[in-house]
Coordinates of C-alpha atoms in Angstrom, one line a residue:
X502 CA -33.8 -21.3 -9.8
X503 CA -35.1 -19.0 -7.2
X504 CA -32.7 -16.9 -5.0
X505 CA -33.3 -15.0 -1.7
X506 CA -31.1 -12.3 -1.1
X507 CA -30.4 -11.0 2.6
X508 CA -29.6 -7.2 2.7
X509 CA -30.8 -4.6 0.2
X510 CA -27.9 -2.3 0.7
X511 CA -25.0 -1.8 -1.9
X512 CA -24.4 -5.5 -2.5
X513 CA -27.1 -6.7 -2.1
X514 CA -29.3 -4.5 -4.3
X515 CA -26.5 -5.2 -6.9
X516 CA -27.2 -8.9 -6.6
X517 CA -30.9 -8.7 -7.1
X518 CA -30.6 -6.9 -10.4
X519 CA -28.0 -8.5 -11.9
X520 CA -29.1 -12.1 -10.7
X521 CA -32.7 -11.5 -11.7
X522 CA -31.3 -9.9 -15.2
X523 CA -29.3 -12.9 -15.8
X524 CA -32.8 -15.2 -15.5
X525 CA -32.9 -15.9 -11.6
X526 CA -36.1 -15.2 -9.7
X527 CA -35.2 -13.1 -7.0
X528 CA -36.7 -12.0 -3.7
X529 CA -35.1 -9.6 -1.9
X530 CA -35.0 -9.3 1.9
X531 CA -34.4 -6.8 4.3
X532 CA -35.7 -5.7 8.0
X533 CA -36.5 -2.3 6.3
X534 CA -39.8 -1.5 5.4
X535 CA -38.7 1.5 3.2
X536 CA -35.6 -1.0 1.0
X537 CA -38.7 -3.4 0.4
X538 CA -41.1 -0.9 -0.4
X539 CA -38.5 0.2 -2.9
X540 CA -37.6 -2.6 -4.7
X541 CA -41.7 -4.1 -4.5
X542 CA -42.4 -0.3 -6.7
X543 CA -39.3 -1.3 -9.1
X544 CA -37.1 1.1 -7.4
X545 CA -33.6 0.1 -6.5
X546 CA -32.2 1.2 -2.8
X547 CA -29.0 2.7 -3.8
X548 CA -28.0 5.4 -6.5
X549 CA -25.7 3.4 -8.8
X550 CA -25.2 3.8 -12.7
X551 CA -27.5 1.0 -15.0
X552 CA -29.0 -0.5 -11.6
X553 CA -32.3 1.7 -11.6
X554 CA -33.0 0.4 -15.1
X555 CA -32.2 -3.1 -14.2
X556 CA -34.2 -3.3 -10.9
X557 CA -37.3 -1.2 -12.9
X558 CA -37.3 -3.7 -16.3
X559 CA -36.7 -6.6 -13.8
X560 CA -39.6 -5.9 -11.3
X561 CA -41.8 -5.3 -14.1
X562 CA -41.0 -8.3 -15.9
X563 CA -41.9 -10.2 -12.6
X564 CA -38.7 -11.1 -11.6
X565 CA -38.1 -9.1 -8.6
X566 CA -40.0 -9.0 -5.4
X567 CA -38.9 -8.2 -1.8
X568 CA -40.4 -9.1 2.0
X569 CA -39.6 -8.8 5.5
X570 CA -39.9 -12.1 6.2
X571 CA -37.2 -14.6 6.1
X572 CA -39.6 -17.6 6.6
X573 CA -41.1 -16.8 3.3
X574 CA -37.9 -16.1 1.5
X575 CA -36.3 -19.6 2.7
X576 CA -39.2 -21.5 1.7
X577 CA -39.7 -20.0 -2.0
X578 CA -36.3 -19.8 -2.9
X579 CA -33.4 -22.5 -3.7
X580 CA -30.2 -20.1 -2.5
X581 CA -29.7 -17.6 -0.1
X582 CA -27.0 -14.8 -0.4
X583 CA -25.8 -13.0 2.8
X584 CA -25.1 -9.9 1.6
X585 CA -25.7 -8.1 5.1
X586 CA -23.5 -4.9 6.2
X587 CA -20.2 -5.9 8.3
X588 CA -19.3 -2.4 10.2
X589 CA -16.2 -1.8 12.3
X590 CA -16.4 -2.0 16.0
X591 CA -15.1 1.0 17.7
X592 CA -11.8 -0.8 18.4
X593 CA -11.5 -1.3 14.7
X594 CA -12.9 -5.1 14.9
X595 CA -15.4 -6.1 12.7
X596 CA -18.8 -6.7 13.8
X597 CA -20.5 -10.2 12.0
X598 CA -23.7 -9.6 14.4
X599 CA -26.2 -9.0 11.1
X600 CA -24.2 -12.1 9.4
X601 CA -25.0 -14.4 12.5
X602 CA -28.3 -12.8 13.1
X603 CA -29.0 -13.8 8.7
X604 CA -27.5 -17.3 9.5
X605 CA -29.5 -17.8 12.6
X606 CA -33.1 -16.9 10.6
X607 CA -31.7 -19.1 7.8
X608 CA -31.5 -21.9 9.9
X609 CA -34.7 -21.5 11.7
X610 CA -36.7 -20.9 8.3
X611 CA -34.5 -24.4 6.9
X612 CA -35.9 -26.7 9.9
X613 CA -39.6 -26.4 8.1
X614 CA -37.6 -27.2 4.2
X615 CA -37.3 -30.0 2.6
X616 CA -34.5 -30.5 -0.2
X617 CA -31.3 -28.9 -0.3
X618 CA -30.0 -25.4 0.0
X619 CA -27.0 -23.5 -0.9
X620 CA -26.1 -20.5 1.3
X621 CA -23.8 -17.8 -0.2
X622 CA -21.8 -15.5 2.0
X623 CA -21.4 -12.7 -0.3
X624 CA -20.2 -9.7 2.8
X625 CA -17.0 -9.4 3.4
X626 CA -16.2 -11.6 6.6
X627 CA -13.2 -13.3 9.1
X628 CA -11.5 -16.1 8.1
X629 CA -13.5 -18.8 9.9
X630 CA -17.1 -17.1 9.4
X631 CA -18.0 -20.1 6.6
X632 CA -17.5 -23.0 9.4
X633 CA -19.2 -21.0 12.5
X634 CA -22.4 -19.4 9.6
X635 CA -22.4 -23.5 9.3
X636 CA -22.6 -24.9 12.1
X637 CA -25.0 -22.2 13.6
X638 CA -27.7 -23.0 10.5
X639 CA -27.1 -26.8 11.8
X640 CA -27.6 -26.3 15.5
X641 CA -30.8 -23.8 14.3
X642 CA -32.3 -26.1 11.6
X643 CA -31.3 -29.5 13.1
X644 CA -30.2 -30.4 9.4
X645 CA -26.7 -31.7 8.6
X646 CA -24.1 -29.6 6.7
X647 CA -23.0 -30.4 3.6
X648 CA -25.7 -32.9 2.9
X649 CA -28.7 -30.8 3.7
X650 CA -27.2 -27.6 3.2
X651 CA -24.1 -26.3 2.1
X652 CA -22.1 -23.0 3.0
X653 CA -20.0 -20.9 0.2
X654 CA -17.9 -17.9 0.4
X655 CA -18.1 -16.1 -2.4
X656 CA -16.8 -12.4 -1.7
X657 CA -17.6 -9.8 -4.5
X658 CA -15.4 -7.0 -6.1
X659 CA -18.0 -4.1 -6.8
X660 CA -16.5 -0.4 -6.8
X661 CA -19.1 2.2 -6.1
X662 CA -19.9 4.2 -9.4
X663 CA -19.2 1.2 -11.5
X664 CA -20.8 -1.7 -9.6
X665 CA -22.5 -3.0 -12.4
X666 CA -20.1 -3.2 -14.9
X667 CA -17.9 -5.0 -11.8
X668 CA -20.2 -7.2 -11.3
X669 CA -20.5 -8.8 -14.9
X670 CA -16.4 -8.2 -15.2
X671 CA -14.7 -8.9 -12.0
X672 CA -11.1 -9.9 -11.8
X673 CA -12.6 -13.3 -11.3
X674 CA -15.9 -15.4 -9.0
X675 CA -14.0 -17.0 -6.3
X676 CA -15.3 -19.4 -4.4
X677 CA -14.6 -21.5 -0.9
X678 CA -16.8 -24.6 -0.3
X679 CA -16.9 -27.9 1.2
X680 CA -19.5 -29.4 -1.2
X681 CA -19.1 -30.1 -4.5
X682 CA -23.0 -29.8 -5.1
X683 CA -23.0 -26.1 -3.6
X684 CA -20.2 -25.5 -6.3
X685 CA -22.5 -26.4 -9.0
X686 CA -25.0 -24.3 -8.2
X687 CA -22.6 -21.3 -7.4
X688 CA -21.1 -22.1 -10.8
X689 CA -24.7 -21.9 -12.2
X690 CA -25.7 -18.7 -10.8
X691 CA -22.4 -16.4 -12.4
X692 CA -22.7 -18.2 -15.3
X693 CA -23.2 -15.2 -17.3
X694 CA -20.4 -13.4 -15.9
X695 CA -17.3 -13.1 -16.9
X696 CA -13.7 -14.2 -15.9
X697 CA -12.3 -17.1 -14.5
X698 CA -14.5 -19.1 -12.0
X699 CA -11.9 -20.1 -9.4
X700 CA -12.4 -22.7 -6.3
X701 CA -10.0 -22.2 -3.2
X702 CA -9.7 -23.1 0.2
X703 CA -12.0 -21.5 2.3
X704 CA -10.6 -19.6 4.7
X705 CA -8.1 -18.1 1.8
X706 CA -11.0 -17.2 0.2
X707 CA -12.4 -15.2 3.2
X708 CA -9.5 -13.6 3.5
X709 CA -9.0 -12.2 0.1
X710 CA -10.9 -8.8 0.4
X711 CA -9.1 -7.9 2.9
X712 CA -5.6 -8.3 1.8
X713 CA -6.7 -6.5 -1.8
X714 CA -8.5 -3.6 -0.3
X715 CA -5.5 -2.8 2.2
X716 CA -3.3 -3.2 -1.0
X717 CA -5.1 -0.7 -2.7
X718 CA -4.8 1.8 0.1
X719 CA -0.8 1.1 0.4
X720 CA -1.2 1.8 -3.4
X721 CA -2.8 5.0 -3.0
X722 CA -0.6 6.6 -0.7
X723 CA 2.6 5.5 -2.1
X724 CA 1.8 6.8 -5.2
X725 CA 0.5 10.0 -3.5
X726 CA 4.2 10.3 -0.9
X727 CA 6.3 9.6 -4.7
X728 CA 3.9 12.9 -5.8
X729 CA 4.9 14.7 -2.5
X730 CA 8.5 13.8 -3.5
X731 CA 8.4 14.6 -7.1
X732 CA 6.7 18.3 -6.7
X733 CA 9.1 19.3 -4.6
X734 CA 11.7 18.3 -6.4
X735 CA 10.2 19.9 -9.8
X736 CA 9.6 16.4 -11.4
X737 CA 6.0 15.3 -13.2
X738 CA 4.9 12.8 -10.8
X739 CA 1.8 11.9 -13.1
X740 CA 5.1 10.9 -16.0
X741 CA 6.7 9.1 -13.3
X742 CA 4.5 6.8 -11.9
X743 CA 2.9 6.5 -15.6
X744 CA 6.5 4.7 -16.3
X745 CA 6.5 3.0 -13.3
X746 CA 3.3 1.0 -14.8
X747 CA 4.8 0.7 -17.8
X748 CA 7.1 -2.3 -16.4
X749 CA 4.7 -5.3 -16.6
X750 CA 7.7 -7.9 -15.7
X751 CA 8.2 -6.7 -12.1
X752 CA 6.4 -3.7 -11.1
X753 CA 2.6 -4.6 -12.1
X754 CA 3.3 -8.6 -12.0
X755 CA 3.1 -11.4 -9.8
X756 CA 6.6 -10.8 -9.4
X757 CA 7.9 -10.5 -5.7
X758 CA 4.2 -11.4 -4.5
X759 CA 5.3 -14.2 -2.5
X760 CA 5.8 -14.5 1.1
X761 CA 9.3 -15.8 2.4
X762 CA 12.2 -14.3 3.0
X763 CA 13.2 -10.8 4.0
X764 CA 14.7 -8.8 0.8
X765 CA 18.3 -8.2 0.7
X766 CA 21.7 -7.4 -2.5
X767 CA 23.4 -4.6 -3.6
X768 CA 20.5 -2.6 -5.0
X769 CA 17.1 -2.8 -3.3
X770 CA 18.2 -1.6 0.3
X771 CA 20.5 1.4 -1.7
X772 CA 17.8 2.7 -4.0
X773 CA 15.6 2.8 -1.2
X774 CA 17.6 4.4 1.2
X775 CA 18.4 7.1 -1.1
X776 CA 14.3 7.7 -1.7
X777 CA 13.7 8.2 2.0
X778 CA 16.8 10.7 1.6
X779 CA 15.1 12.8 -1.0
X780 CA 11.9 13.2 0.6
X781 CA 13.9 13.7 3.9
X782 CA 15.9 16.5 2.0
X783 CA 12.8 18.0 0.8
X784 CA 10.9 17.9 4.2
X785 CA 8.6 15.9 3.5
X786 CA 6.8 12.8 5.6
X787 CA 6.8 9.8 3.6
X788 CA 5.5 7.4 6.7
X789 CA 5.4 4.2 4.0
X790 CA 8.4 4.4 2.2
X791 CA 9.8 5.0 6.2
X792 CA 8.2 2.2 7.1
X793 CA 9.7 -0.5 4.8
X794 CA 13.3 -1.2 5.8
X795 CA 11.7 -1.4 9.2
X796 CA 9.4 -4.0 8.1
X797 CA 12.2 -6.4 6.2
X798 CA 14.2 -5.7 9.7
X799 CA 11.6 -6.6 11.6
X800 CA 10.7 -9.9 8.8
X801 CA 14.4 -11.0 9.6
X802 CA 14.3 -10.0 13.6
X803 CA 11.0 -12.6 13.4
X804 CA 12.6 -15.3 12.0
X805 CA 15.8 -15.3 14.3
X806 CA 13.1 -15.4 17.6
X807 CA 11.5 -18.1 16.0
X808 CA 14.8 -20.4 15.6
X809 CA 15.7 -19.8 18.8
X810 CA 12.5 -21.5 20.3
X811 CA 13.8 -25.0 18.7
X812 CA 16.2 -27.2 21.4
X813 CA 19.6 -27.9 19.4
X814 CA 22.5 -25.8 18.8
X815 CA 24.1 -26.7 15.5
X816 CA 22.3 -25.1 13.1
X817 CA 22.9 -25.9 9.1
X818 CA 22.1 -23.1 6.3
X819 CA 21.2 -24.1 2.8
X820 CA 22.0 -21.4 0.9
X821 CA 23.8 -17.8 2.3
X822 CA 23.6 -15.3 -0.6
X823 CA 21.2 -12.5 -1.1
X824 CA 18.9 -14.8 -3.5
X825 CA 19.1 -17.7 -5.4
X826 CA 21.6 -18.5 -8.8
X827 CA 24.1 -16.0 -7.4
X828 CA 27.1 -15.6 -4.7
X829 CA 26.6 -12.0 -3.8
X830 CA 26.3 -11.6 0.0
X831 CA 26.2 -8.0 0.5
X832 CA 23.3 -7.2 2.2
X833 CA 22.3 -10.8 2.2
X834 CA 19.5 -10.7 5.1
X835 CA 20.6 -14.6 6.1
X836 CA 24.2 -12.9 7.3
X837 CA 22.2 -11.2 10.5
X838 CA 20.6 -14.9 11.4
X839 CA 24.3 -16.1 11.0
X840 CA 25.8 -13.1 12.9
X841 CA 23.2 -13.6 15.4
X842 CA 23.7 -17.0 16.4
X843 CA 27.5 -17.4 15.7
X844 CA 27.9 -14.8 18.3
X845 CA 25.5 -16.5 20.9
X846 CA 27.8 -19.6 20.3
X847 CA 25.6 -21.8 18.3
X848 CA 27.5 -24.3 15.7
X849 CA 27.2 -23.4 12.2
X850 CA 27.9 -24.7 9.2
X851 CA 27.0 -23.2 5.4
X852 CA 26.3 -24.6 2.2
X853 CA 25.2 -23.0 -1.3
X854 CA 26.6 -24.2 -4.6
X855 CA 27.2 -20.8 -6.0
X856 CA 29.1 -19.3 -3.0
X857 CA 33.2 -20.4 -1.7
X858 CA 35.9 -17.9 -1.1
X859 CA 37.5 -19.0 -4.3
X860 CA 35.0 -17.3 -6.8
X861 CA 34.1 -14.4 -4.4
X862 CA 35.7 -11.3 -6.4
X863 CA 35.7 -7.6 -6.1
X864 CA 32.7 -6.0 -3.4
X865 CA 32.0 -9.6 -2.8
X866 CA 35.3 -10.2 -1.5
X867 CA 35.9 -6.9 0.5
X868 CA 32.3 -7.7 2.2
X869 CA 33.0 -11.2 2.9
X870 CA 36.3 -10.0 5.2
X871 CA 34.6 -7.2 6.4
X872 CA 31.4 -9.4 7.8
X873 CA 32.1 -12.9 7.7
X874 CA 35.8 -13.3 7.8
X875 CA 35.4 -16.9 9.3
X876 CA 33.4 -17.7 6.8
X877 CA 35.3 -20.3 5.3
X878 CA 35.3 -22.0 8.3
X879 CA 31.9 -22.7 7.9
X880 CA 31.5 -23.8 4.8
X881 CA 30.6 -27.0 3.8
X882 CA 30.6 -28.6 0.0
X883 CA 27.8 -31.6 0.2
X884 CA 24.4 -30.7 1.5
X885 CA 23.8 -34.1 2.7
X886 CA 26.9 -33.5 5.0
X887 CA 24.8 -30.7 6.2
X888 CA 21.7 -32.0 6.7
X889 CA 23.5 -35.3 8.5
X890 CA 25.5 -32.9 11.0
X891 CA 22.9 -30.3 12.1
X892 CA 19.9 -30.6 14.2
X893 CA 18.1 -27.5 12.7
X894 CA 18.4 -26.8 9.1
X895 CA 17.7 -23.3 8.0
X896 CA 16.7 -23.7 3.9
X897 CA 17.2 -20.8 1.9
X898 CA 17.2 -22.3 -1.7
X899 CA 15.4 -24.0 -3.6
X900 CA 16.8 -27.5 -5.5
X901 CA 15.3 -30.8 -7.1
X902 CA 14.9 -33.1 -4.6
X903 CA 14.0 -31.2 -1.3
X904 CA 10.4 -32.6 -1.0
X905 CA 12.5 -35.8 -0.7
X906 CA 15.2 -34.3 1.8
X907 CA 12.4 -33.4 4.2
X908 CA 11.3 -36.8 4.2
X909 CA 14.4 -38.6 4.4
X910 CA 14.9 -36.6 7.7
X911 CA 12.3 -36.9 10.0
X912 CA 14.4 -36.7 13.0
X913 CA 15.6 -33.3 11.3
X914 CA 14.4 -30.0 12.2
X915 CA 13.7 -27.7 8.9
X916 CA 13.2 -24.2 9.0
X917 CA 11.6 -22.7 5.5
X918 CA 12.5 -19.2 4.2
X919 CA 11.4 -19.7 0.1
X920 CA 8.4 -22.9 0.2
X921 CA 10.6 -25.4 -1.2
X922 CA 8.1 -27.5 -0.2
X923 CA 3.7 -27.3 -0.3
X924 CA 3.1 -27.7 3.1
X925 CA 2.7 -25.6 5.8
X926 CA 3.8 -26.0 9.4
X927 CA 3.6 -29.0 11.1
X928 CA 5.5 -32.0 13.0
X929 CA 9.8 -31.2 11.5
X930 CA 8.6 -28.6 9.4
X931 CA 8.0 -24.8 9.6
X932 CA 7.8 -22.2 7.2
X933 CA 8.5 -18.9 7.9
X934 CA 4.7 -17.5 7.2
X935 CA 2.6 -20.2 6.1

């Protein structure tokens, strides 16, 4: 198999290498006369551990070659990889002109081909960029996609200084495709590399890079504001956080990494209150840890404007208590949505197995009088007596049997804080973020 790769920078020159190490015969292209002169004298066009070796022993062995012109490349080769730069804008936007630019030559070159080609989108791109690279190399090409060509996004995890190594040992190859045959050949070309090779929908795919790179910065600086915060309070910050990592069940797990519901109980609001007090004690700026109860207020504050938008004014709750299998309310994020609309004079009624004012004890008990003291009042003991009675129902628990409830109820308005359900908004239905 022959592959063309477009843009000799850091991915791209990565790519060649690798791919051409791996038993592919490559061709590079770029618009740079000096990055093909490079890689056509065996030279690689980035400064990168192991890649100068690979490009040299790979150009030498006849594997590697690079031109200017994207005609040639097309024709010679069975895949193309866009692997072209995607800057910011100066508002901060990015800019896809060099990945349209690529698709638009690729299409032009593809309307002299026969047979089928793949087309890999390898630079990091918008959610959206797999359909519009598509149907721009259609309208160009006058081919069909998906039968004459096929688009895949396949983003890559390379870390300067250790791009190699990433390369053959990424966390996994992801892919987002339409074609089944474009997932063969995808599958073909990382065969050699390890991890999982994962298919997922496409615009999830696209997305990806972006939601792990800005993770990675929020990791960085909250690790670096819990330093600030352990110096000045004469603690070893490196012992600290080494613990912190230690905890593979909930603090370096999948654990939590789920989007519903705002956080709530007796602990997590606390223990992070009394964080921001430390560093406030000790003077110092800690701008994330700041920011996090206003985000949860502000998760919760969403969800309330987003009820209100739906006609109907009795409103059912599955499920009051800070998270599921227990009757703790205190701090239970759901008690603001009921606060909120109990006091605009909307009818509510409650349900949750695990919470009536007959097992509520101690703290439980002092914070049910103290917030809800006409709580009672509300409750309900069957959920179907709920779900009969309300127009909206607000579900926050999950049970056997709610896949089901939703479709007994069409006529019912459900409003989705955990995903008791797989689908995503649409027609009775609404999740809070899918």
């Amino acid at each position: 198999m022959t592959v063309a790769v477009f843009g000799l920078g850091y991915v791209g020159c990565v790519s060649l290498g690798c791919l051409a190490q791996n038993g592919f015969r490559m061709i590079g292209v770029d618009v740079s006369e000096t990055k093909v002169n490079l890689i056509n004298r065996g030279k690689p066009t980035i400064v990168e551990k192991d890649i100068d070796r690979i490009v040299a022993s790979q150009h030498a062995a006849g594997n590697i070659r690079a031109v200017k012109d994207y005609n040639e490349a097309v024709e010679e080769s069975d895949v193309s990889i866009i692997c072209v730069g995607t800057p910011s804008s100066p508002t901060g936007h990015l800019n896809l002109d060099f990945v349209y630019e690529v698709a638009g030559q690729i299409g032009r070159a593809l309307a002299q081909k026969q047979g089928f080609h793949a087309i890999l989108i390898r630079s990091t791109v918008l959610p959206g960029t797999n359909k519009q690279v598509g149907d721009m190399i259609a309208a160009a090409s006058g081919k069909t996609n998906n039968k004459d060509f096929a688009i895949v996004s396949n983003p890559e995890f390379l870390r300067e200084g250790t791009a190699v190594l990433d390369y053959y040992n990424p966390p996994y190859t992801l892919i987002g495709t339409d074609s089944d045959r474009a997932a063969v050949i995808a599958e073909e070309l990382y065969s050699k590399v390890n991890g999982d090779f994962i298919r997922a929908p496409i615009e999830a795919v696209e997305l990806i890079k972006y939601v792990n790179n800005s993770y990675h910065a929020l990791k960085v600086t909250f690790g670096n504001e819990v330093g600030n915060i352990c110096k000045e309070m004469g603690v070893d910050s490196h012992e600290v956080m080494r613990l912190f990592c230690l905890d593979r069940q909930l603090n370096i797990s999948p654990y939590y990494f789920k989007p519903g519901f705002a956080y709530g109980g007796s602990c997590l609001p606390k223990d992070l209150k009394a964080l921001r007090m430390m560093a406030k004690d000790c003077q110092i700026s800690s701008p994330v840890i700041e920011a996090i109860e206003a985000s949860n207020d502000n998760h919760i504050i969403r969800a309330t404007k987003a009820l209100e938008e739906y006609d109907g004014r009795k409103i059912g709750i599955l499920g009051i208590a800070f998270k599921q299998g227990t009757d703790d309310l205190r701090h239970s994020p759901v008690i603001r949505m009921i606060e909120h609309f109990y006091n605009k004079g909307y009818e509510i009624r409650l349900q949750d197995d695990f919470v009536n004012e007959a097992i509520l004890i101690g703290a439980n008990r002092e914070y049910l009088h103290q917030h809800l003291p006409y709580l009672s009042g509300l409750m309900v003991r069957k959920e179907e007596e709920l779900v009969s009675w309300a127009d909206i129902i607000i579900i926050n628990r999950k049970k056997d049997g709610d896949e089901q409830m939703l479709a007994d109820h069409p006529d019912k308005r459900f409003f989705d804080l955990v995903r008791v359900s797989g689908r995503t908004s649409g027609g009775n239905y609404q999740g809070i973020c899918w």
